[in-house]
PDB file of C-alpha atoms in Angstrom:
ATOM      1  CA  UNK C   1      11.247 -18.878   9.746  1.00  0.00           C
ATOM      2  CA  UNK C   2       7.602 -18.542  10.744  1.00  0.00           C
ATOM      3  CA  UNK C   3       6.875 -15.402  12.699  1.00  0.00           C
ATOM      4  CA  UNK C   4       3.758 -14.736  14.731  1.00  0.00           C
ATOM      5  CA  UNK C   5       2.163 -11.398  15.413  1.00  0.00           C
ATOM      6  CA  UNK C   6      -0.797 -10.752  17.641  1.00  0.00           C
ATOM      7  CA  UNK C   7      -3.120 -11.427  14.733  1.00  0.00           C
ATOM      8  CA  UNK C   8      -1.554 -14.586  13.329  1.00  0.00           C
ATOM      9  CA  UNK C   9       1.035 -15.746  10.829  1.00  0.00           C
ATOM     10  CA  UNK C  10       2.556 -13.200   8.452  1.00  0.00           C
ATOM     11  CA  UNK C  11       3.655 -14.262   4.994  1.00  0.00           C
ATOM     12  CA  UNK C  12       5.647 -11.084   4.408  1.00  0.00           C
ATOM     13  CA  UNK C  13       7.152 -10.002   7.732  1.00  0.00           C
ATOM     14  CA  UNK C  14       9.999 -11.584   9.706  1.00  0.00           C
ATOM     15  CA  UNK C  15      10.752 -10.460  13.258  1.00  0.00           C
ATOM     16  CA  UNK C  16      14.189 -11.480  14.516  1.00  0.00           C
ATOM     17  CA  UNK C  17      14.400  -9.550  17.793  1.00  0.00           C
ATOM     18  CA  UNK C  18      10.947  -8.938  19.358  1.00  0.00           C
ATOM     19  CA  UNK C  19      10.721  -5.959  21.684  1.00  0.00           C
ATOM     20  CA  UNK C  20       8.085  -5.818  24.395  1.00  0.00           C
ATOM     21  CA  UNK C  21       8.830  -2.159  25.104  1.00  0.00           C
ATOM     22  CA  UNK C  22       8.834  -0.841  21.548  1.00  0.00           C
ATOM     23  CA  UNK C  23       7.028   2.419  20.812  1.00  0.00           C
ATOM     24  CA  UNK C  24       7.431   2.201  17.034  1.00  0.00           C
ATOM     25  CA  UNK C  25       8.111  -0.449  14.415  1.00  0.00           C
ATOM     26  CA  UNK C  26      10.604  -0.063  11.560  1.00  0.00           C
ATOM     27  CA  UNK C  27       9.711  -2.148   8.502  1.00  0.00           C
ATOM     28  CA  UNK C  28      12.836  -2.907   6.437  1.00  0.00           C
ATOM     29  CA  UNK C  29      12.641  -3.772   2.732  1.00  0.00           C
ATOM     30  CA  UNK C  30      15.579  -5.564   1.048  1.00  0.00           C
ATOM     31  CA  UNK C  31      17.476  -4.763  -2.121  1.00  0.00           C
ATOM     32  CA  UNK C  32      17.003  -6.623  -5.415  1.00  0.00           C
ATOM     33  CA  UNK C  33      17.912 -10.266  -4.875  1.00  0.00           C
ATOM     34  CA  UNK C  34      17.954  -9.751  -1.113  1.00  0.00           C
ATOM     35  CA  UNK C  35      15.979 -11.495   1.597  1.00  0.00           C
ATOM     36  CA  UNK C  36      14.735 -10.619   5.061  1.00  0.00           C
ATOM     37  CA  UNK C  37      17.888 -12.059   6.649  1.00  0.00           C
ATOM     38  CA  UNK C  38      19.925  -9.291   4.993  1.00  0.00           C
ATOM     39  CA  UNK C  39      18.570  -7.145   7.827  1.00  0.00           C
ATOM     40  CA  UNK C  40      19.449  -9.550  10.649  1.00  0.00           C
ATOM     41  CA  UNK C  41      22.633  -7.611  11.613  1.00  0.00           C
ATOM     42  CA  UNK C  42      20.661  -4.356  11.356  1.00  0.00           C
ATOM     43  CA  UNK C  43      17.935  -5.756  13.624  1.00  0.00           C
ATOM     44  CA  UNK C  44      20.424  -7.113  16.156  1.00  0.00           C
ATOM     45  CA  UNK C  45      22.319  -3.819  16.372  1.00  0.00           C
ATOM     46  CA  UNK C  46      19.088  -1.797  16.563  1.00  0.00           C
ATOM     47  CA  UNK C  47      17.866  -3.894  19.492  1.00  0.00           C
ATOM     48  CA  UNK C  48      20.754  -2.426  21.496  1.00  0.00           C
ATOM     49  CA  UNK C  49      21.101   1.018  19.912  1.00  0.00           C
ATOM     50  CA  UNK C  50      17.394   1.861  19.580  1.00  0.00           C
ATOM     51  CA  UNK C  51      15.589  -0.406  22.086  1.00  0.00           C
ATOM     52  CA  UNK C  52      12.260   1.414  21.822  1.00  0.00           C
ATOM     53  CA  UNK C  53      12.060   0.623  18.087  1.00  0.00           C
ATOM     54  CA  UNK C  54      11.269  -2.890  16.896  1.00  0.00           C
ATOM     55  CA  UNK C  55      12.829  -3.820  13.566  1.00  0.00           C
ATOM     56  CA  UNK C  56      11.013  -6.230  11.264  1.00  0.00           C
ATOM     57  CA  UNK C  57      12.027  -7.237   7.744  1.00  0.00           C
ATOM     58  CA  UNK C  58      10.052  -7.983   4.612  1.00  0.00           C
ATOM     59  CA  UNK C  59      10.499 -11.392   3.000  1.00  0.00           C
ATOM     60  CA  UNK C  60       9.841 -11.247  -0.729  1.00  0.00           C
ATOM     61  CA  UNK C  61       8.555 -14.463  -2.337  1.00  0.00           C
ATOM     62  CA  UNK C  62      10.851 -16.679  -4.384  1.00  0.00           C
ATOM     63  CA  UNK C  63      13.632 -17.029  -1.790  1.00  0.00           C
ATOM     64  CA  UNK C  64      14.493 -18.824   1.452  1.00  0.00           C
ATOM     65  CA  UNK C  65      11.327 -20.010   3.221  1.00  0.00           C
ATOM     66  CA  UNK C  66       9.214 -18.606   0.337  1.00  0.00           C
ATOM     67  CA  UNK C  67      11.317 -20.184  -2.408  1.00  0.00           C
ATOM     68  CA  UNK C  68       8.380 -22.235  -3.679  1.00  0.00           C
ATOM     69  CA  UNK C  69       6.280 -19.133  -4.363  1.00  0.00           C
ATOM     70  CA  UNK C  70       6.428 -17.256  -7.675  1.00  0.00           C
ATOM     71  CA  UNK C  71       8.456 -14.048  -7.633  1.00  0.00           C
ATOM     72  CA  UNK C  72       6.821 -10.678  -8.082  1.00  0.00           C
ATOM     73  CA  UNK C  73       8.105  -8.822 -11.129  1.00  0.00           C
ATOM     74  CA  UNK C  74       6.033  -5.678 -10.588  1.00  0.00           C
ATOM     75  CA  UNK C  75       6.736  -3.082  -7.887  1.00  0.00           C
ATOM     76  CA  UNK C  76       3.118  -1.955  -7.655  1.00  0.00           C
ATOM     77  CA  UNK C  77       1.773  -5.464  -7.131  1.00  0.00           C
ATOM     78  CA  UNK C  78       4.424  -6.123  -4.499  1.00  0.00           C
ATOM     79  CA  UNK C  79       3.578  -2.881  -2.689  1.00  0.00           C
ATOM     80  CA  UNK C  80      -0.113  -3.799  -2.708  1.00  0.00           C
ATOM     81  CA  UNK C  81       0.570  -7.130  -1.019  1.00  0.00           C
ATOM     82  CA  UNK C  82       2.968  -5.684   1.559  1.00  0.00           C
ATOM     83  CA  UNK C  83       0.589  -2.851   2.468  1.00  0.00           C
ATOM     84  CA  UNK C  84      -2.187  -5.403   2.964  1.00  0.00           C
ATOM     85  CA  UNK C  85      -0.021  -7.510   5.268  1.00  0.00           C
ATOM     86  CA  UNK C  86       1.109  -4.513   7.320  1.00  0.00           C
ATOM     87  CA  UNK C  87      -2.417  -4.050   8.671  1.00  0.00           C
ATOM     88  CA  UNK C  88      -1.690  -6.749  11.239  1.00  0.00           C
ATOM     89  CA  UNK C  89       1.462  -4.924  12.368  1.00  0.00           C
ATOM     90  CA  UNK C  90      -0.169  -1.535  12.873  1.00  0.00           C
ATOM     91  CA  UNK C  91      -0.574  -1.938  16.635  1.00  0.00           C
ATOM     92  CA  UNK C  92       2.526   0.294  16.744  1.00  0.00           C
ATOM     93  CA  UNK C  93       3.287   3.350  14.571  1.00  0.00           C
ATOM     94  CA  UNK C  94       5.136   2.178  11.466  1.00  0.00           C
ATOM     95  CA  UNK C  95       8.127   3.640   9.664  1.00  0.00           C
ATOM     96  CA  UNK C  96       9.704   2.239   6.502  1.00  0.00           C
ATOM     97  CA  UNK C  97      13.368   1.612   5.637  1.00  0.00           C
ATOM     98  CA  UNK C  98      14.213   0.472   2.127  1.00  0.00           C
ATOM     99  CA  UNK C  99      17.611  -0.163   0.588  1.00  0.00           C
ATOM    100  CA  UNK C 100      18.044   0.158  -3.197  1.00  0.00           C
ATOM    101  CA  UNK C 101      14.984  -1.525  -4.772  1.00  0.00           C
ATOM    102  CA  UNK C 102      13.525  -1.700  -1.273  1.00  0.00           C
ATOM    103  CA  UNK C 103      13.351   2.091  -1.141  1.00  0.00           C
ATOM    104  CA  UNK C 104      11.243   2.210  -4.306  1.00  0.00           C
ATOM    105  CA  UNK C 105       8.963  -0.505  -2.949  1.00  0.00           C
ATOM    106  CA  UNK C 106       8.821   1.319   0.393  1.00  0.00           C
ATOM    107  CA  UNK C 107       7.796   4.531  -1.326  1.00  0.00           C
ATOM    108  CA  UNK C 108       4.933   2.769  -3.098  1.00  0.00           C
ATOM    109  CA  UNK C 109       3.911   1.099   0.177  1.00  0.00           C
ATOM    110  CA  UNK C 110       3.866   4.546   1.818  1.00  0.00           C
ATOM    111  CA  UNK C 111       1.564   5.835  -0.941  1.00  0.00           C
ATOM    112  CA  UNK C 112      -0.833   2.964  -0.344  1.00  0.00           C
ATOM    113  CA  UNK C 113      -0.819   3.385   3.414  1.00  0.00           C
ATOM    114  CA  UNK C 114      -1.548   7.073   2.874  1.00  0.00           C
ATOM    115  CA  UNK C 115      -4.607   6.287   0.740  1.00  0.00           C
ATOM    116  CA  UNK C 116      -5.852   3.944   3.459  1.00  0.00           C
ATOM    117  CA  UNK C 117      -5.614   6.674   6.083  1.00  0.00           C
ATOM    118  CA  UNK C 118      -2.639   5.153   7.943  1.00  0.00           C
ATOM    119  CA  UNK C 119       0.433   7.048   6.679  1.00  0.00           C
ATOM    120  CA  UNK C 120       3.790   5.858   8.050  1.00  0.00           C
ATOM    121  CA  UNK C 121       5.818   7.976  10.444  1.00  0.00           C
ATOM    122  CA  UNK C 122       8.405   8.395   7.719  1.00  0.00           C
ATOM    123  CA  UNK C 123      10.447   6.703   5.009  1.00  0.00           C
ATOM    124  CA  UNK C 124      14.187   6.019   5.000  1.00  0.00           C
ATOM    125  CA  UNK C 125      15.267   5.784   1.352  1.00  0.00           C
ATOM    126  CA  UNK C 126      18.717   4.208   1.186  1.00  0.00           C
ATOM    127  CA  UNK C 127      20.988   3.916  -1.870  1.00  0.00           C
ATOM    128  CA  UNK C 128      18.196   4.611  -4.325  1.00  0.00           C
ATOM    129  CA  UNK C 129      17.496   7.306  -6.858  1.00  0.00           C
ATOM    130  CA  UNK C 130      14.163   9.081  -6.561  1.00  0.00           C
ATOM    131  CA  UNK C 131      11.133   7.332  -8.087  1.00  0.00           C
ATOM    132  CA  UNK C 132      10.781   9.990 -10.795  1.00  0.00           C
ATOM    133  CA  UNK C 133      14.404   9.560 -11.942  1.00  0.00           C
ATOM    134  CA  UNK C 134      14.345   6.951 -14.682  1.00  0.00           C
ATOM    135  CA  UNK C 135      17.308   5.189 -16.256  1.00  0.00           C
ATOM    136  CA  UNK C 136      16.926   2.727 -19.119  1.00  0.00           C
ATOM    137  CA  UNK C 137      18.483  -0.542 -17.900  1.00  0.00           C
ATOM    138  CA  UNK C 138      18.292  -4.117 -19.134  1.00  0.00           C
ATOM    139  CA  UNK C 139      20.069  -6.189 -16.498  1.00  0.00           C
ATOM    140  CA  UNK C 140      16.951  -8.346 -16.160  1.00  0.00           C
ATOM    141  CA  UNK C 141      17.300  -9.333 -19.835  1.00  0.00           C
ATOM    142  CA  UNK C 142      20.881 -10.582 -19.507  1.00  0.00           C
ATOM    143  CA  UNK C 143      21.705 -14.265 -19.476  1.00  0.00           C
ATOM    144  CA  UNK C 144      22.660 -15.894 -16.179  1.00  0.00           C
ATOM    145  CA  UNK C 145      26.338 -14.977 -16.512  1.00  0.00           C
ATOM    146  CA  UNK C 146      25.457 -11.351 -17.182  1.00  0.00           C
ATOM    147  CA  UNK C 147      23.175 -11.290 -14.167  1.00  0.00           C
ATOM    148  CA  UNK C 148      25.927 -12.722 -11.967  1.00  0.00           C
ATOM    149  CA  UNK C 149      28.336 -10.085 -13.284  1.00  0.00           C
ATOM    150  CA  UNK C 150      25.887  -7.345 -12.282  1.00  0.00           C
ATOM    151  CA  UNK C 151      25.687  -8.735  -8.747  1.00  0.00           C
ATOM    152  CA  UNK C 152      29.463  -8.809  -8.453  1.00  0.00           C
ATOM    153  CA  UNK C 153      29.747  -5.208  -9.660  1.00  0.00           C
ATOM    154  CA  UNK C 154      27.605  -3.960  -6.779  1.00  0.00           C
ATOM    155  CA  UNK C 155      29.190  -6.267  -4.161  1.00  0.00           C
ATOM    156  CA  UNK C 156      25.872  -6.804  -2.421  1.00  0.00           C
ATOM    157  CA  UNK C 157      25.815 -10.593  -2.486  1.00  0.00           C
ATOM    158  CA  UNK C 158      27.609 -12.801   0.033  1.00  0.00           C
ATOM    159  CA  UNK C 159      30.899 -13.809  -1.599  1.00  0.00           C
ATOM    160  CA  UNK C 160      30.254 -17.410  -0.508  1.00  0.00           C
ATOM    161  CA  UNK C 161      27.264 -17.566  -2.838  1.00  0.00           C
ATOM    162  CA  UNK C 162      29.487 -16.973  -5.875  1.00  0.00           C
ATOM    163  CA  UNK C 163      31.588 -20.014  -4.947  1.00  0.00           C
ATOM    164  CA  UNK C 164      28.563 -22.307  -4.716  1.00  0.00           C
ATOM    165  CA  UNK C 165      27.208 -22.754  -8.230  1.00  0.00           C
ATOM    166  CA  UNK C 166      24.155 -24.739  -7.117  1.00  0.00           C
ATOM    167  CA  UNK C 167      23.172 -22.100  -4.571  1.00  0.00           C
ATOM    168  CA  UNK C 168      23.820 -19.310  -7.055  1.00  0.00           C
ATOM    169  CA  UNK C 169      21.581 -20.874  -9.708  1.00  0.00           C
ATOM    170  CA  UNK C 170      18.904 -21.336  -7.052  1.00  0.00           C
ATOM    171  CA  UNK C 171      18.707 -17.602  -6.240  1.00  0.00           C
ATOM    172  CA  UNK C 172      18.958 -16.293  -9.814  1.00  0.00           C
ATOM    173  CA  UNK C 173      15.197 -16.523 -10.570  1.00  0.00           C
ATOM    174  CA  UNK C 174      14.473 -14.245  -7.591  1.00  0.00           C
ATOM    175  CA  UNK C 175      17.242 -11.874  -8.652  1.00  0.00           C
ATOM    176  CA  UNK C 176      15.884 -11.718 -12.192  1.00  0.00           C
ATOM    177  CA  UNK C 177      12.342 -11.133 -10.942  1.00  0.00           C
ATOM    178  CA  UNK C 178      13.501  -8.274  -8.713  1.00  0.00           C
ATOM    179  CA  UNK C 179      15.529  -6.649 -11.472  1.00  0.00           C
ATOM    180  CA  UNK C 180      12.546  -6.949 -13.791  1.00  0.00           C
ATOM    181  CA  UNK C 181      10.366  -5.221 -11.211  1.00  0.00           C
ATOM    182  CA  UNK C 182      12.697  -2.317 -10.561  1.00  0.00           C
ATOM    183  CA  UNK C 183      13.874  -1.793 -14.154  1.00  0.00           C
ATOM    184  CA  UNK C 184      10.341  -1.745 -15.566  1.00  0.00           C
ATOM    185  CA  UNK C 185       9.039   0.497 -12.763  1.00  0.00           C
ATOM    186  CA  UNK C 186       7.671   3.859 -13.853  1.00  0.00           C
ATOM    187  CA  UNK C 187       6.576   6.499 -11.399  1.00  0.00           C
ATOM    188  CA  UNK C 188       2.906   7.336 -11.776  1.00  0.00           C
ATOM    189  CA  UNK C 189       1.825  10.912 -11.017  1.00  0.00           C
ATOM    190  CA  UNK C 190      -0.487  11.245  -8.069  1.00  0.00           C
ATOM    191  CA  UNK C 191      -0.606  12.203  -4.428  1.00  0.00           C
ATOM    192  CA  UNK C 192       2.777  12.047  -2.732  1.00  0.00           C
ATOM    193  CA  UNK C 193       3.184  10.746   0.829  1.00  0.00           C
ATOM    194  CA  UNK C 194       2.652  13.248   3.632  1.00  0.00           C
ATOM    195  CA  UNK C 195       5.376  11.608   5.734  1.00  0.00           C
ATOM    196  CA  UNK C 196       8.944  12.953   5.876  1.00  0.00           C
ATOM    197  CA  UNK C 197      11.692  11.201   3.923  1.00  0.00           C
ATOM    198  CA  UNK C 198      15.255  10.684   5.106  1.00  0.00           C
ATOM    199  CA  UNK C 199      17.536   9.815   2.194  1.00  0.00           C
ATOM    200  CA  UNK C 200      20.821   8.002   2.847  1.00  0.00           C
ATOM    201  CA  UNK C 201      23.417   7.383   0.166  1.00  0.00           C
ATOM    202  CA  UNK C 202      27.053   6.409  -0.217  1.00  0.00           C
ATOM    203  CA  UNK C 203      29.461   8.975  -1.611  1.00  0.00           C
ATOM    204  CA  UNK C 204      30.855   6.391  -4.070  1.00  0.00           C
ATOM    205  CA  UNK C 205      27.611   4.734  -5.110  1.00  0.00           C
ATOM    206  CA  UNK C 206      27.997   3.808  -8.812  1.00  0.00           C
ATOM    207  CA  UNK C 207      24.243   3.730  -9.494  1.00  0.00           C
ATOM    208  CA  UNK C 208      22.849   6.541  -7.313  1.00  0.00           C
ATOM    209  CA  UNK C 209      24.319   9.990  -7.868  1.00  0.00           C
ATOM    210  CA  UNK C 210      23.895  12.791  -5.348  1.00  0.00           C
ATOM    211  CA  UNK C 211      21.529  14.493  -7.786  1.00  0.00           C
ATOM    212  CA  UNK C 212      19.455  11.308  -8.025  1.00  0.00           C
ATOM    213  CA  UNK C 213      19.313  11.117  -4.242  1.00  0.00           C
ATOM    214  CA  UNK C 214      18.391  14.787  -3.911  1.00  0.00           C
ATOM    215  CA  UNK C 215      15.457  14.337  -6.293  1.00  0.00           C
ATOM    216  CA  UNK C 216      13.563  12.603  -3.466  1.00  0.00           C
ATOM    217  CA  UNK C 217      12.564  16.137  -2.401  1.00  0.00           C
ATOM    218  CA  UNK C 218       9.769  15.970  -4.979  1.00  0.00           C
ATOM    219  CA  UNK C 219       8.202  12.905  -3.372  1.00  0.00           C
ATOM    220  CA  UNK C 220       6.943  14.110  -0.020  1.00  0.00           C
ATOM    221  CA  UNK C 221       4.696  16.946   1.054  1.00  0.00           C
ATOM    222  CA  UNK C 222       6.661  17.017   4.321  1.00  0.00           C
ATOM    223  CA  UNK C 223      10.391  17.520   4.867  1.00  0.00           C
ATOM    224  CA  UNK C 224      13.115  15.623   3.026  1.00  0.00           C
ATOM    225  CA  UNK C 225      16.736  15.414   4.133  1.00  0.00           C
ATOM    226  CA  UNK C 226      19.782  13.788   2.522  1.00  0.00           C
ATOM    227  CA  UNK C 227      22.617  12.167   4.496  1.00  0.00           C
ATOM    228  CA  UNK C 228      25.770  11.234   2.565  1.00  0.00           C
ATOM    229  CA  UNK C 229      27.939   8.509   4.113  1.00  0.00           C
ATOM    230  CA  UNK C 230      31.280   7.041   3.058  1.00  0.00           C
ATOM    231  CA  UNK C 231      30.952   3.991   0.840  1.00  0.00           C
ATOM    232  CA  UNK C 232      29.463   2.496  -2.286  1.00  0.00           C
ATOM    233  CA  UNK C 233      26.046   1.075  -3.063  1.00  0.00           C
ATOM    234  CA  UNK C 234      26.177  -1.175  -0.001  1.00  0.00           C
ATOM    235  CA  UNK C 235      27.687   1.422   2.337  1.00  0.00           C
ATOM    236  CA  UNK C 236      25.154   0.143   4.896  1.00  0.00           C
ATOM    237  CA  UNK C 237      27.390  -2.766   5.911  1.00  0.00           C
ATOM    238  CA  UNK C 238      30.301  -0.555   6.983  1.00  0.00           C
ATOM    239  CA  UNK C 239      28.305   2.415   8.247  1.00  0.00           C
ATOM    240  CA  UNK C 240      25.695   0.600  10.364  1.00  0.00           C
ATOM    241  CA  UNK C 241      26.360   2.526  13.630  1.00  0.00           C
ATOM    242  CA  UNK C 242      26.020   5.869  11.827  1.00  0.00           C
ATOM    243  CA  UNK C 243      22.896   4.709  10.012  1.00  0.00           C
ATOM    244  CA  UNK C 244      21.298   3.634  13.286  1.00  0.00           C
ATOM    245  CA  UNK C 245      22.169   7.007  14.814  1.00  0.00           C
ATOM    246  CA  UNK C 246      20.297   8.722  11.963  1.00  0.00           C
ATOM    247  CA  UNK C 247      17.376   6.298  12.340  1.00  0.00           C
ATOM    248  CA  UNK C 248      17.146   6.938  16.076  1.00  0.00           C
ATOM    249  CA  UNK C 249      17.274  10.721  15.654  1.00  0.00           C
ATOM    250  CA  UNK C 250      14.656  10.823  12.916  1.00  0.00           C
ATOM    251  CA  UNK C 251      12.241   8.444  14.622  1.00  0.00           C
ATOM    252  CA  UNK C 252      12.496  10.528  17.783  1.00  0.00           C
ATOM    253  CA  UNK C 253      11.398  13.530  15.712  1.00  0.00           C
ATOM    254  CA  UNK C 254       8.721  11.712  13.756  1.00  0.00           C
ATOM    255  CA  UNK C 255       6.869  10.038  16.610  1.00  0.00           C
ATOM    256  CA  UNK C 256       3.628  11.759  17.616  1.00  0.00           C
ATOM    257  CA  UNK C 257       4.055  14.393  20.268  1.00  0.00           C
ATOM    258  CA  UNK C 258       7.685  15.143  19.406  1.00  0.00           C
ATOM    259  CA  UNK C 259       8.745  18.422  17.779  1.00  0.00           C
ATOM    260  CA  UNK C 260       9.514  18.371  14.040  1.00  0.00           C
ATOM    261  CA  UNK C 261      13.124  18.350  12.927  1.00  0.00           C
TER     262      UNK C 261
END
């Protein structure tokens, strides 16, 4: 899908439901192995639930319409490229929503936007431990069968993909690249974002403990709040109405001219 903004074609951003009356733009970053279309249901529901917020989604290279491009295997390099592309979308105030790996990438994008003098309204960090919480993991070094097993454990991949061996083998390079990026990521000390952070996590998430989620408090000079919802690592699918309610409430607080929460 080719998407046009006012300043031309965007390699990184996909807009499924344009909003002429939007007062803010929510940039959504997918999980490891995910694509922009993972946020299509989110975007469709938000168009009704939060009509003054336009949802756009990041398309990482190495999948779907960018399948011919090499994958990024470094979070910092990916954040650099996304922050560069977001300049053309800054006609509206931007907020960031990242799920799992997307939250880590979103955090690094927020740091870069801050340095450039255009900090986001805020960051929604979903199903992701804080950047400073490091776990030694080697999923990216597994063979293909081990990588597939990891995807099944988290239940974040469309079940139909597992029944289509050709399709599954096609997406594995992107999955491996993403896992390499997130598992080799190390938080670098430096200025933290000045925007508030809203953390969302499932109460049965096998990879993000409540302590890991709470550690996001160290990564903003503004306020940080944690919302715990029923579900596992991909609680987002079942809890979409509640997530959108949190998004709407926080963006109402974060927009210029509104009182802080």
